[in-house]
Coordinates of C-alpha atoms (C1' of nucleotides) in Angstrom, one line a residue:
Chain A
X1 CA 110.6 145.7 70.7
X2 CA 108.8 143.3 72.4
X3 CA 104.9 143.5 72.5
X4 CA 103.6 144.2 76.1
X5 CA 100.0 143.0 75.8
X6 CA 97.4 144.9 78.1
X7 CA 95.0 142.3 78.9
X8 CA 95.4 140.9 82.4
X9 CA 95.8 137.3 80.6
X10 CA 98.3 138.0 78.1
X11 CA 99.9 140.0 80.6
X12 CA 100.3 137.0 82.9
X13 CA 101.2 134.7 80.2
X14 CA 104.0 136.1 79.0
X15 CA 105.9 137.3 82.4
X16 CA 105.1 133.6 84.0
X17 CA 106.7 132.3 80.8
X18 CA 103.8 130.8 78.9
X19 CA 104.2 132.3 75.3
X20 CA 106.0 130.5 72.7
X21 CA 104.5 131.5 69.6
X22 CA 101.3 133.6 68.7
X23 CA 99.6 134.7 65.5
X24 CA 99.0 137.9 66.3
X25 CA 99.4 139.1 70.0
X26 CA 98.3 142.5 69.4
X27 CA 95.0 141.3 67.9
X28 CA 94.0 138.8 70.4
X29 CA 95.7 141.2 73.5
X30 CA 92.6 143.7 72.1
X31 CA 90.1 141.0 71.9
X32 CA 90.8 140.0 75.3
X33 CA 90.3 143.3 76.4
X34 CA 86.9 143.7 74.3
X35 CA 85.2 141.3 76.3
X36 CA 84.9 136.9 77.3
X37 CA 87.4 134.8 74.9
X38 CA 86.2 131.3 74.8
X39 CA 90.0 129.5 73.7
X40 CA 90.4 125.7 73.6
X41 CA 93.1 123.2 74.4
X42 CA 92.7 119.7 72.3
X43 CA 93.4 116.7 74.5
X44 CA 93.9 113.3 73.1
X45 CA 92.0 110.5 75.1
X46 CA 94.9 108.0 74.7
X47 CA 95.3 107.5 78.7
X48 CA 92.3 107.6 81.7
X49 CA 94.8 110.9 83.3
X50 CA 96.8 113.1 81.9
X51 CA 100.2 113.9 83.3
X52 CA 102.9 116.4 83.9
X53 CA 103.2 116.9 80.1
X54 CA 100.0 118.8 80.1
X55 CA 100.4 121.0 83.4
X56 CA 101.5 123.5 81.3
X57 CA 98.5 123.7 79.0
X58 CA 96.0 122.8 82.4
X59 CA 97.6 125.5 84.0
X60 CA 97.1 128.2 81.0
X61 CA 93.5 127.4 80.9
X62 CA 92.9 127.9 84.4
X63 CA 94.4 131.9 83.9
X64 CA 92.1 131.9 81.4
X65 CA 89.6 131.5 83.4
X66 CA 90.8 133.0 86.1
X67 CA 91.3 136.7 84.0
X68 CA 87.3 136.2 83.2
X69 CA 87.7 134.0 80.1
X70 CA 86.0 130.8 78.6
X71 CA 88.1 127.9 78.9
X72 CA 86.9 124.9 76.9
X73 CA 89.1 121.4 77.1
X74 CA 88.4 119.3 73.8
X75 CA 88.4 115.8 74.3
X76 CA 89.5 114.3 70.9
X77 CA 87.7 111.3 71.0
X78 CA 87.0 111.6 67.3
X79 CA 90.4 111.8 66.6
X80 CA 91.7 109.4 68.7
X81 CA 90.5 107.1 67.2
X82 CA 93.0 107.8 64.4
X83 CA 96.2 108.6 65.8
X84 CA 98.2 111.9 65.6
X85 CA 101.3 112.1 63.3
X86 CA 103.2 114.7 64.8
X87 CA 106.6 113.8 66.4
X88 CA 105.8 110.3 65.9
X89 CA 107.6 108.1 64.0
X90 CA 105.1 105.2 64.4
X91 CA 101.1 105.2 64.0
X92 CA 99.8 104.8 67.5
X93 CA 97.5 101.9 68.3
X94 CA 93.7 102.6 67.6
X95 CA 91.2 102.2 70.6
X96 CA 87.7 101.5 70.8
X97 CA 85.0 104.0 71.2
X98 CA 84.3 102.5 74.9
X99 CA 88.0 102.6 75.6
X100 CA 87.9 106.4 74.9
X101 CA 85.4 107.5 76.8
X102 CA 86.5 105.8 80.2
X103 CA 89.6 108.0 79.0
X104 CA 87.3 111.2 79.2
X105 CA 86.0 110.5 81.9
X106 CA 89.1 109.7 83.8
X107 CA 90.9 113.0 82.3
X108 CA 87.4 115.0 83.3
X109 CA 88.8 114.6 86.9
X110 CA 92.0 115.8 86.4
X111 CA 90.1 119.4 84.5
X112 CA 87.7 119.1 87.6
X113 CA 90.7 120.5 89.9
X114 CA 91.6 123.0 87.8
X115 CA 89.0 124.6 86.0
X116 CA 85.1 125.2 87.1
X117 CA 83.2 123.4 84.5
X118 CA 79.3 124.7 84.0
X119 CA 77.0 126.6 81.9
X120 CA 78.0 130.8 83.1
X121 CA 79.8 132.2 80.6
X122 CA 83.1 131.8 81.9
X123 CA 82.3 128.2 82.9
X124 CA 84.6 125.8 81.6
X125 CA 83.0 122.8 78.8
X126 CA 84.1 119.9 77.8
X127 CA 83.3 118.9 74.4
X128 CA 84.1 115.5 72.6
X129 CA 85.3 116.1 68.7
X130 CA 83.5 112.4 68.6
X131 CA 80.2 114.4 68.8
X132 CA 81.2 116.2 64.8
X133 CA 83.4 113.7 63.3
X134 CA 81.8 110.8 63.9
X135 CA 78.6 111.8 61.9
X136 CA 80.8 113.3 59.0
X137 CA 79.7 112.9 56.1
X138 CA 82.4 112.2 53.2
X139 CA 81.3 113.5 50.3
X140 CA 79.7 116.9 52.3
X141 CA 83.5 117.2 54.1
X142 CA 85.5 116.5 50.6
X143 CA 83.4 119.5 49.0
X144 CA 82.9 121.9 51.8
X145 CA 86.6 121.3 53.5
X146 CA 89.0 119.2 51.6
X147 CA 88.8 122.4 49.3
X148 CA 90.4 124.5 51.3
X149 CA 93.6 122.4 52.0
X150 CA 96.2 121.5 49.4
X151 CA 98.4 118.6 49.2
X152 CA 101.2 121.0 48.3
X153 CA 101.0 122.8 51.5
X154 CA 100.6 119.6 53.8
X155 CA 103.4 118.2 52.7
X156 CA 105.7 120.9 54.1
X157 CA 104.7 120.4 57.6
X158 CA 107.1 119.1 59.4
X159 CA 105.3 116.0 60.7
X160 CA 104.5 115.0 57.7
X161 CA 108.2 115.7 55.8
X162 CA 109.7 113.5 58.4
X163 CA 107.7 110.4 57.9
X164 CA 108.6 111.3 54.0
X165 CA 112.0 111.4 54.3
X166 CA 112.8 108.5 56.0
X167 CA 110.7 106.6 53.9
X168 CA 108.0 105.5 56.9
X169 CA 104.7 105.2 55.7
X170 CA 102.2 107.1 56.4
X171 CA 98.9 106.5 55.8
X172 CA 96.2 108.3 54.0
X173 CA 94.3 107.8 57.8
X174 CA 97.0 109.5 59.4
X175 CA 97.6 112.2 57.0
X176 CA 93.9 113.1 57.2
X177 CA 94.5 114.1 61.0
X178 CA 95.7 117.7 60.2
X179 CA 92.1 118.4 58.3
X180 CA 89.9 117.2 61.5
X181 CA 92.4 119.0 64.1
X182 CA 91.7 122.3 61.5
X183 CA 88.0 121.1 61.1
X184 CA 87.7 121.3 65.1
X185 CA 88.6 125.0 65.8
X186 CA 86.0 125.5 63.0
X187 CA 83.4 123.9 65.0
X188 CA 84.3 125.1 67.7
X189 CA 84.2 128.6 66.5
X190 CA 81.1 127.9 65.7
X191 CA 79.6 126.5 68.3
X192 CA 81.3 128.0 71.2
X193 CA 82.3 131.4 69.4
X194 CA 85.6 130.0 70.1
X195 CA 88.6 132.4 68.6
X196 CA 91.7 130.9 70.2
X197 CA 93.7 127.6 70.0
X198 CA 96.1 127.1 72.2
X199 CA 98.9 124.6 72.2
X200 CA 102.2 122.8 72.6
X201 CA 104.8 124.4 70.1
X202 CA 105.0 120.9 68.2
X203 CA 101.2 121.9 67.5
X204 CA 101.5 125.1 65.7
X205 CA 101.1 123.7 62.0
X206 CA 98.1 122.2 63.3
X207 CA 96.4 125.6 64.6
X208 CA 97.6 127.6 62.1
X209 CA 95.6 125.1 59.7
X210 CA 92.7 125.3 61.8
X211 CA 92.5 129.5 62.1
X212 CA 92.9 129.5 58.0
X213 CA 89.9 127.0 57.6
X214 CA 88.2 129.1 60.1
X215 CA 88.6 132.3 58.5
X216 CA 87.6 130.6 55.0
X217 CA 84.4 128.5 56.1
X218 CA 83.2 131.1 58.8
X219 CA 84.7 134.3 57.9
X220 CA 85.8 134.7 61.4
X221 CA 89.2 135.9 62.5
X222 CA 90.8 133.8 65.1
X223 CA 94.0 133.4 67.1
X224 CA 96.5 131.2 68.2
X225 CA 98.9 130.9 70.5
X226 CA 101.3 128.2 71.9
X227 CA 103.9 127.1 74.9
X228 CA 107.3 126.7 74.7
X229 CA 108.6 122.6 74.8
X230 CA 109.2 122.1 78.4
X231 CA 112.8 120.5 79.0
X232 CA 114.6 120.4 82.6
X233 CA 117.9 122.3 82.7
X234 CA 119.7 119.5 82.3
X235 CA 118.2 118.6 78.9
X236 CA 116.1 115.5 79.4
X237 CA 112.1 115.5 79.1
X238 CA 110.1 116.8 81.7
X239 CA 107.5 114.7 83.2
X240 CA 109.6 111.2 83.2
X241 CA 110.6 109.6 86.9
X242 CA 111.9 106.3 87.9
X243 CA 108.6 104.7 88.2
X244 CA 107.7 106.4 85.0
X245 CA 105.2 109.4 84.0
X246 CA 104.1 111.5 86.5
X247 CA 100.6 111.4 86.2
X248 CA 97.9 114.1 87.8
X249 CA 95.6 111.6 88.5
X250 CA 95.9 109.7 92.1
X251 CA 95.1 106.7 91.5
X252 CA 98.0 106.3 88.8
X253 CA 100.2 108.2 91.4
X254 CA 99.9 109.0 94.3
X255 CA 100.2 112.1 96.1
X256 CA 102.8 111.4 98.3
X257 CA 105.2 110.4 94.7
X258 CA 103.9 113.5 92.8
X259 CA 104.9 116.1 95.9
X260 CA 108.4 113.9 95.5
X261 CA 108.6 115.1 91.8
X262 CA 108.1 118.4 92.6
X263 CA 110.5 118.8 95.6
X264 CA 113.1 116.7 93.2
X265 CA 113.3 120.0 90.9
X266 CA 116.6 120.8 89.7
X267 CA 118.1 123.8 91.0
X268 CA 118.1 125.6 87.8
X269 CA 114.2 125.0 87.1
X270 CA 112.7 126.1 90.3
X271 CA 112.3 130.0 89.7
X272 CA 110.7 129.0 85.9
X273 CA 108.8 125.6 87.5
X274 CA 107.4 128.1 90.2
X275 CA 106.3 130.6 87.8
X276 CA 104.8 127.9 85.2
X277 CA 103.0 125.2 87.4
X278 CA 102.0 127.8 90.8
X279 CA 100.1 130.8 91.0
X280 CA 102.2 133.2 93.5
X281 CA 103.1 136.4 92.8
X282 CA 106.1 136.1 89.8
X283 CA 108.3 138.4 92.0
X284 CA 108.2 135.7 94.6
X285 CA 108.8 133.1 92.1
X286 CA 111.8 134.9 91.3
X287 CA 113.2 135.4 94.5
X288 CA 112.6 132.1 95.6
X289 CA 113.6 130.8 92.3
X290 CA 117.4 133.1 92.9
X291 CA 118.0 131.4 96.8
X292 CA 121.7 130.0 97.1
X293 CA 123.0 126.4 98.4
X294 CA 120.3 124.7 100.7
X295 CA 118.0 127.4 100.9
X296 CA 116.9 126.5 97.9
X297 CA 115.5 123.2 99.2
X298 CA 112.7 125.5 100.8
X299 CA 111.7 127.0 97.5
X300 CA 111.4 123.4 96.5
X301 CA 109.4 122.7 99.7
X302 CA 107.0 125.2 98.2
X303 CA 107.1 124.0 95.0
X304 CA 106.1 121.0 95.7
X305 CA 103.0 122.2 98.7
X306 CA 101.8 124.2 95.7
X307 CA 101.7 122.2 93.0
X308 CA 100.2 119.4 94.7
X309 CA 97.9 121.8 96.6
X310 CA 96.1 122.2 93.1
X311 CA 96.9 118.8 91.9
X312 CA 95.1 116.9 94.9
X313 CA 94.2 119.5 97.7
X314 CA 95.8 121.6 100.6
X315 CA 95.4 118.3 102.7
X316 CA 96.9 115.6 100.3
X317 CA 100.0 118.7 100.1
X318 CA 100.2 118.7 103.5
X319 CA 100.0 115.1 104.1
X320 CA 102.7 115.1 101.9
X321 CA 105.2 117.7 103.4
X322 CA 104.5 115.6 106.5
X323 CA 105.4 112.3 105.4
X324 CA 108.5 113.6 103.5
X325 CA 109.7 115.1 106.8
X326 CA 109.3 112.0 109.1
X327 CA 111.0 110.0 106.3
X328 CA 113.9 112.2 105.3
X329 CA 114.5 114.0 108.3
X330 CA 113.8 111.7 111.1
X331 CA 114.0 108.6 109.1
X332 CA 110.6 107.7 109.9
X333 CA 107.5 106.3 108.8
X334 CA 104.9 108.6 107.3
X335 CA 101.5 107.4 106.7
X336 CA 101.9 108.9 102.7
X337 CA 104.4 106.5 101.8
X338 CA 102.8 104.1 99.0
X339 CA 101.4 101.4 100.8
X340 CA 101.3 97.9 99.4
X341 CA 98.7 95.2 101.1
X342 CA 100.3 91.6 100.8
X343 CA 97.2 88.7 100.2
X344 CA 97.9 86.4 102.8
X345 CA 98.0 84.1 100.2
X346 CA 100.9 85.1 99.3
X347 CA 102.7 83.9 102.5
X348 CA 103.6 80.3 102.6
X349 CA 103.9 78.6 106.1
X350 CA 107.8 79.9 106.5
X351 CA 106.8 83.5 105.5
X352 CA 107.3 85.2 102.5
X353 CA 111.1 86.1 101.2
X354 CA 112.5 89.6 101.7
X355 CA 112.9 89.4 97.8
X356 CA 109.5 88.8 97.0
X357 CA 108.6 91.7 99.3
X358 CA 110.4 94.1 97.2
X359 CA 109.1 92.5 94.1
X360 CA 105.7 93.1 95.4
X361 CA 106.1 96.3 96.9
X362 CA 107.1 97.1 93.1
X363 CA 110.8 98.6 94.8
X364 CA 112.5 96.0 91.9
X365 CA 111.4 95.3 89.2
X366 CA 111.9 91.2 89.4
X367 CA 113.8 89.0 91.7
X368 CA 117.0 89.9 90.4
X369 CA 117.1 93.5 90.8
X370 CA 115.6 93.0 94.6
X371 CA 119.0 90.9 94.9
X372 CA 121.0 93.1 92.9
X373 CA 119.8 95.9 95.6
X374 CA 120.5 93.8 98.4
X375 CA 124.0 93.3 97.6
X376 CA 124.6 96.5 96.6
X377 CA 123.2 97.8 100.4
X378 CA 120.7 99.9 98.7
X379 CA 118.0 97.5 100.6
X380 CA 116.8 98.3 104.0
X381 CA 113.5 96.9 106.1
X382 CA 113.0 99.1 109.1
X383 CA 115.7 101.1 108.1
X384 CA 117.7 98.1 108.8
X385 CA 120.0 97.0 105.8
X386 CA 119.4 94.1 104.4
X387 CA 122.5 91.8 103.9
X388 CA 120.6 87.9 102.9
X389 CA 119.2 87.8 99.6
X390 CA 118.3 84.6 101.2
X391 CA 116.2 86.2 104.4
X392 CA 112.7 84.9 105.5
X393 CA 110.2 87.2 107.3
X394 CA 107.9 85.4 109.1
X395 CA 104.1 85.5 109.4
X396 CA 104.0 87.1 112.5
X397 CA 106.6 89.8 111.6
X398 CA 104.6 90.8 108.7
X399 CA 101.4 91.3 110.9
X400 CA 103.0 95.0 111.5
X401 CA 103.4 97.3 108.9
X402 CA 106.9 96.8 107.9
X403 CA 108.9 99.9 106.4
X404 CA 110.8 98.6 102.8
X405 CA 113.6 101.3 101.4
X406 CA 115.4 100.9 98.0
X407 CA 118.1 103.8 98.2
X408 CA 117.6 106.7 99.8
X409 CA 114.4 108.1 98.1
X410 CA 112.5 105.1 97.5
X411 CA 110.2 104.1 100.3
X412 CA 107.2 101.8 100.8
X413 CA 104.8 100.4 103.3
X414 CA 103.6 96.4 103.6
X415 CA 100.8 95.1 105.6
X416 CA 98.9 91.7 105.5
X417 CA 95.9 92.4 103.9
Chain B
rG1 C1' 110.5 95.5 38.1
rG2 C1' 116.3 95.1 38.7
rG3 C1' 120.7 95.6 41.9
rG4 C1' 122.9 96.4 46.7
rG5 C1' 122.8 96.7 52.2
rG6 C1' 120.4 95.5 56.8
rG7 C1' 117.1 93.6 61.1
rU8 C1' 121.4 92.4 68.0
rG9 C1' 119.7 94.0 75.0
rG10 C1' 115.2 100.5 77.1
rC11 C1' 117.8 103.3 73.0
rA12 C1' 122.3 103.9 69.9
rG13 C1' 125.8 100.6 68.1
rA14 C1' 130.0 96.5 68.0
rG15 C1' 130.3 91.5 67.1
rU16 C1' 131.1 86.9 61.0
rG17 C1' 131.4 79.1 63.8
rG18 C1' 133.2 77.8 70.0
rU19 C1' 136.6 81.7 75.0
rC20 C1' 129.0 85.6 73.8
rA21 C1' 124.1 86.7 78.4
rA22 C1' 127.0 89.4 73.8
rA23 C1' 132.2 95.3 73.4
rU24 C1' 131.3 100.5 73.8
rG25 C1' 128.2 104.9 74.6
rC26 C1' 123.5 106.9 76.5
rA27 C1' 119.4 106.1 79.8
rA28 C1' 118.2 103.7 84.4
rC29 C1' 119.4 101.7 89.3
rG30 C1' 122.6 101.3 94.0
rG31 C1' 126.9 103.4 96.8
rA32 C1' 130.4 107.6 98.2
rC33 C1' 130.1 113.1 98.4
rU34 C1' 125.9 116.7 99.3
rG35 C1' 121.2 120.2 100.2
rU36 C1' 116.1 114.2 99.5
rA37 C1' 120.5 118.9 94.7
rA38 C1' 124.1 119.5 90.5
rC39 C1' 129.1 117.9 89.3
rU40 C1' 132.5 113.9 90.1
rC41 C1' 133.9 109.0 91.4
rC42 C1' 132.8 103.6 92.3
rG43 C1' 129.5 99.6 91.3
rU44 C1' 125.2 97.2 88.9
rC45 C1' 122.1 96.7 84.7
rC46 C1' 117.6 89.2 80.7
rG47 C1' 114.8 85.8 84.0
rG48 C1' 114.7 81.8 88.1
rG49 C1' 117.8 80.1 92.3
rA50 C1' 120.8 81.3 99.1
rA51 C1' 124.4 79.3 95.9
rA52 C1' 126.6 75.8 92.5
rC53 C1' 123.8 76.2 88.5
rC54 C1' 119.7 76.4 85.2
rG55 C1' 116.3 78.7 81.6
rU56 C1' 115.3 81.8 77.8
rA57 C1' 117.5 85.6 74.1
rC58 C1' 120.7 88.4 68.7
rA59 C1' 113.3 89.5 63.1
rC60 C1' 110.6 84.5 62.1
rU61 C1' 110.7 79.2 60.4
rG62 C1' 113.5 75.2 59.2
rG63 C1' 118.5 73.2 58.1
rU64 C1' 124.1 72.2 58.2
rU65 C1' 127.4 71.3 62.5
rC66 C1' 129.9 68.1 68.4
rG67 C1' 128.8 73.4 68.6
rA68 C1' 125.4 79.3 65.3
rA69 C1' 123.9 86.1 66.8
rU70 C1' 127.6 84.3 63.4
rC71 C1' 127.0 79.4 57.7
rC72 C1' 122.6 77.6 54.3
rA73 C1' 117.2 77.9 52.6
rG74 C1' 112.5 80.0 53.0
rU75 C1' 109.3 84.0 55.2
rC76 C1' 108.3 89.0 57.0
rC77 C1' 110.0 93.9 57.6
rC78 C1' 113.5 98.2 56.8
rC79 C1' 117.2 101.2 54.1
rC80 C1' 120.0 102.8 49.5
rC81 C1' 120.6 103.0 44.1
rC82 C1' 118.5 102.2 39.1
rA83 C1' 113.8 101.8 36.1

RNA sequence: GGGGGGGUGGCAGAGUGGUCAAAUGCAACGGACUGUAACUCCGUCCGGGAAACCGUACACUGGUUCGAAUCCAGUCCCCCCCA
């Protein structure tokens, strides 16, 4: 019963696992076919990197791409500056135009690894919704859009019902969001010949908006499609660790911590983690996805080598494998680990206290939960565990790098800066 | 506009004058087991201190009391019912 699209895109979409929803495969299967699609992801500039969250939309643009389409990212600056409603019980915090855009730019060089931006046409762009909505012109926008949407219809969208029924406000700033996210594709179509939105599956009221004041205001047909909401088999959100999101972007994680994520997959999820966030072949997905007891920890080993591989390069992968290896099977020291520099400043004549060298190798949180580890013997230096809470290291021991372990998994470097 | 209920730790949710740094559950962290899994079990879970101990904390401000998350007054916010 099932649709099986023909276009090499669609085709790959749907056996790696993509498809969620779509407004009418068929249609857009045949406008694949008929020639370049130009299809758009919206970003919101709330952060200067996107994480994890998003690998599944980053990685759905760069098929597109790949099968000879037109990927284009849209930066919501515009809207960001408003806040989205959906799945939100609270308003998020406005930021400032400057704010934004050192966002874009920061999120530019996560796309940058991805997809090849340019001006072929398959070459990924990168608008900014900032460039249409911040000119808008209120009365023009009331009488040429605000037409097209009625109140009745908005407030069944589920977004929108929620903050309703439990009696949260919402604003009249807030409700406005759906008519700019619609207002986008219609630009978009315009300007890029854009006929597909693609999305989240929280995001679908949103497109389907947008393709309706398409067709109205342009008289164009357009598509859209959306991913499934990624959960781990266990249950809980995908994308969270112990030191918190996993973000694409090095400098808010390192490479070393993101290859961790990967190769900390849960059984269950490898074989769909595989097909979603790599680009082998989906029969080896599966069969790598289907190996028993600790063969599976290769599968992960993979995993992780290609996922990062995209994320930050063959060589930050394989720095990665290598560390992991010293570390966990040799109980080394890998040069990957995340290093911390101490300011020498920070040592007093005596030294510096083994708990304020977990506090600032950011192991614990404060100077409790460095002791808490320590008498739990979850805190090792060297490999070594630590048994004084009380214990001074001395200037000249911290001249060498010195190798600090919280638990098993949790591993950092310290040097004198 | 009127009447009623409520704001407690990351979240959920007990607690109605001292024994409350605050039950319980979830999340998180450490340990055992293992495959750097899952499951299960044990432990920890405001901050400072090696420790004794100290400091902050139960929406906010003030008050009553030897003593308040708990009582009183005012302020802000939320929920329910009626108009």
């Amino acid at each position: 019963m099932t649709y099986k699209p023909k276009s090499e895109f669609l085709h790959e979409m749907q056996t790696r696992g993509f498809l969620s929803d779509c407004t009418d495969l068929e249609g857009l299967d045949e406008a694949l076919l008929n020639g370049v699609v130009p299809a758009y992801i919206g970003f919101d500039a709330t952060a200067d990197s996107l994480h994890v969250g998003s690998l599944i939309q980053i990685m759905m643009l760069r098929w597109l791409q790949k099968t000879g389409h037109k990927p284009i990212t849209l930066m919501g600056g515009g809207t960001t500056k408003i806040g989205d409603p959906s799945g939100k019980d609270e308003s998020r915090p406005q930021l400032t135009g400057e704010k934004i855009n050192e966002n874009i730019a920061g999120i530019r060089k996560v796309f940058d690894k991805y997809l090849t931006f340019g001006d072929g046409p398959t070459d990924a762009v990168q608008p900014n919704n900032a460039e249409w909505l911040d000119g808008l012109n209120y009365i023009e926008f009331l009488r040429d859009y605000g037409r097209h949407f009625t109140i009745n219809r908005m407030l069944t969208f589920d977004s929108v019902k929620l903050r309703l029924e439990r009696e949260q406000p919402l604003t009249f700033l807030e409700f406005n969001y759906m008519l700019l996210q619609a207002y986008d594709f219609a630009e978009l179509n315009r300007r890029y010949g854009c006929v597909l939105q693609m999305g989240g599956s929280d995001q679908w009221g949103n497109i389907v908006n947008g393709i309706d004041l398409t067709r109205r205001v342009n008289q164009n047909t357009v598509f859209g499609l959306t991913t499934p909401l990624l959960t781990k088999a266990d249950g809980s959100k995908m994308g969270k660790s112990a030191s918190g999101a996993i973000w694409l972007n090095e400098d808010r994680l390192s490479p070393y911590e993101f290859w961790q994520f990967w190769r900390n997959t849960l059984d269950a999820d490898v074989g769909k983690f595989l097909k979603l966030f790599t680009e082998l072949p989906v029969a080896e997905c599966e069969r790598l996805g289907a190996l028993k007891g600790a063969e599976i920890n290769e599968a992960k080993i993979i995993l992780a080598n290609e996922v990062t591989t995209l994320a930050h390069g063959a060589d930050a992968a394989a720095a990665a494998e290598a560390t992991a290896r010293e570390v966990f099977e040799k109980g080394g020291v890998g040069d990957d680990l995340p290093t911390v520099t101490l300011d020498p400043a920070d040592l007093s004549d005596s030294g510096i206290s083994i708990v304020q060298l977990f506090v600032k190798s950011g192991l614990a949180k404060s100077g409790k939960e460095a002791k808490r580890l320590i008498a739990e013997g979850g805190a090792k230096l060297d490999d070594k565990t630590v048994s004084d809470a009380g214990m001074m290291i001395p200037r000249d021991a911290v001249a060498a790098t010195l190798k600090l372990s919280a638990g098993k998994k949790r591993h950092a470097l310290v040097k004198l800066g």
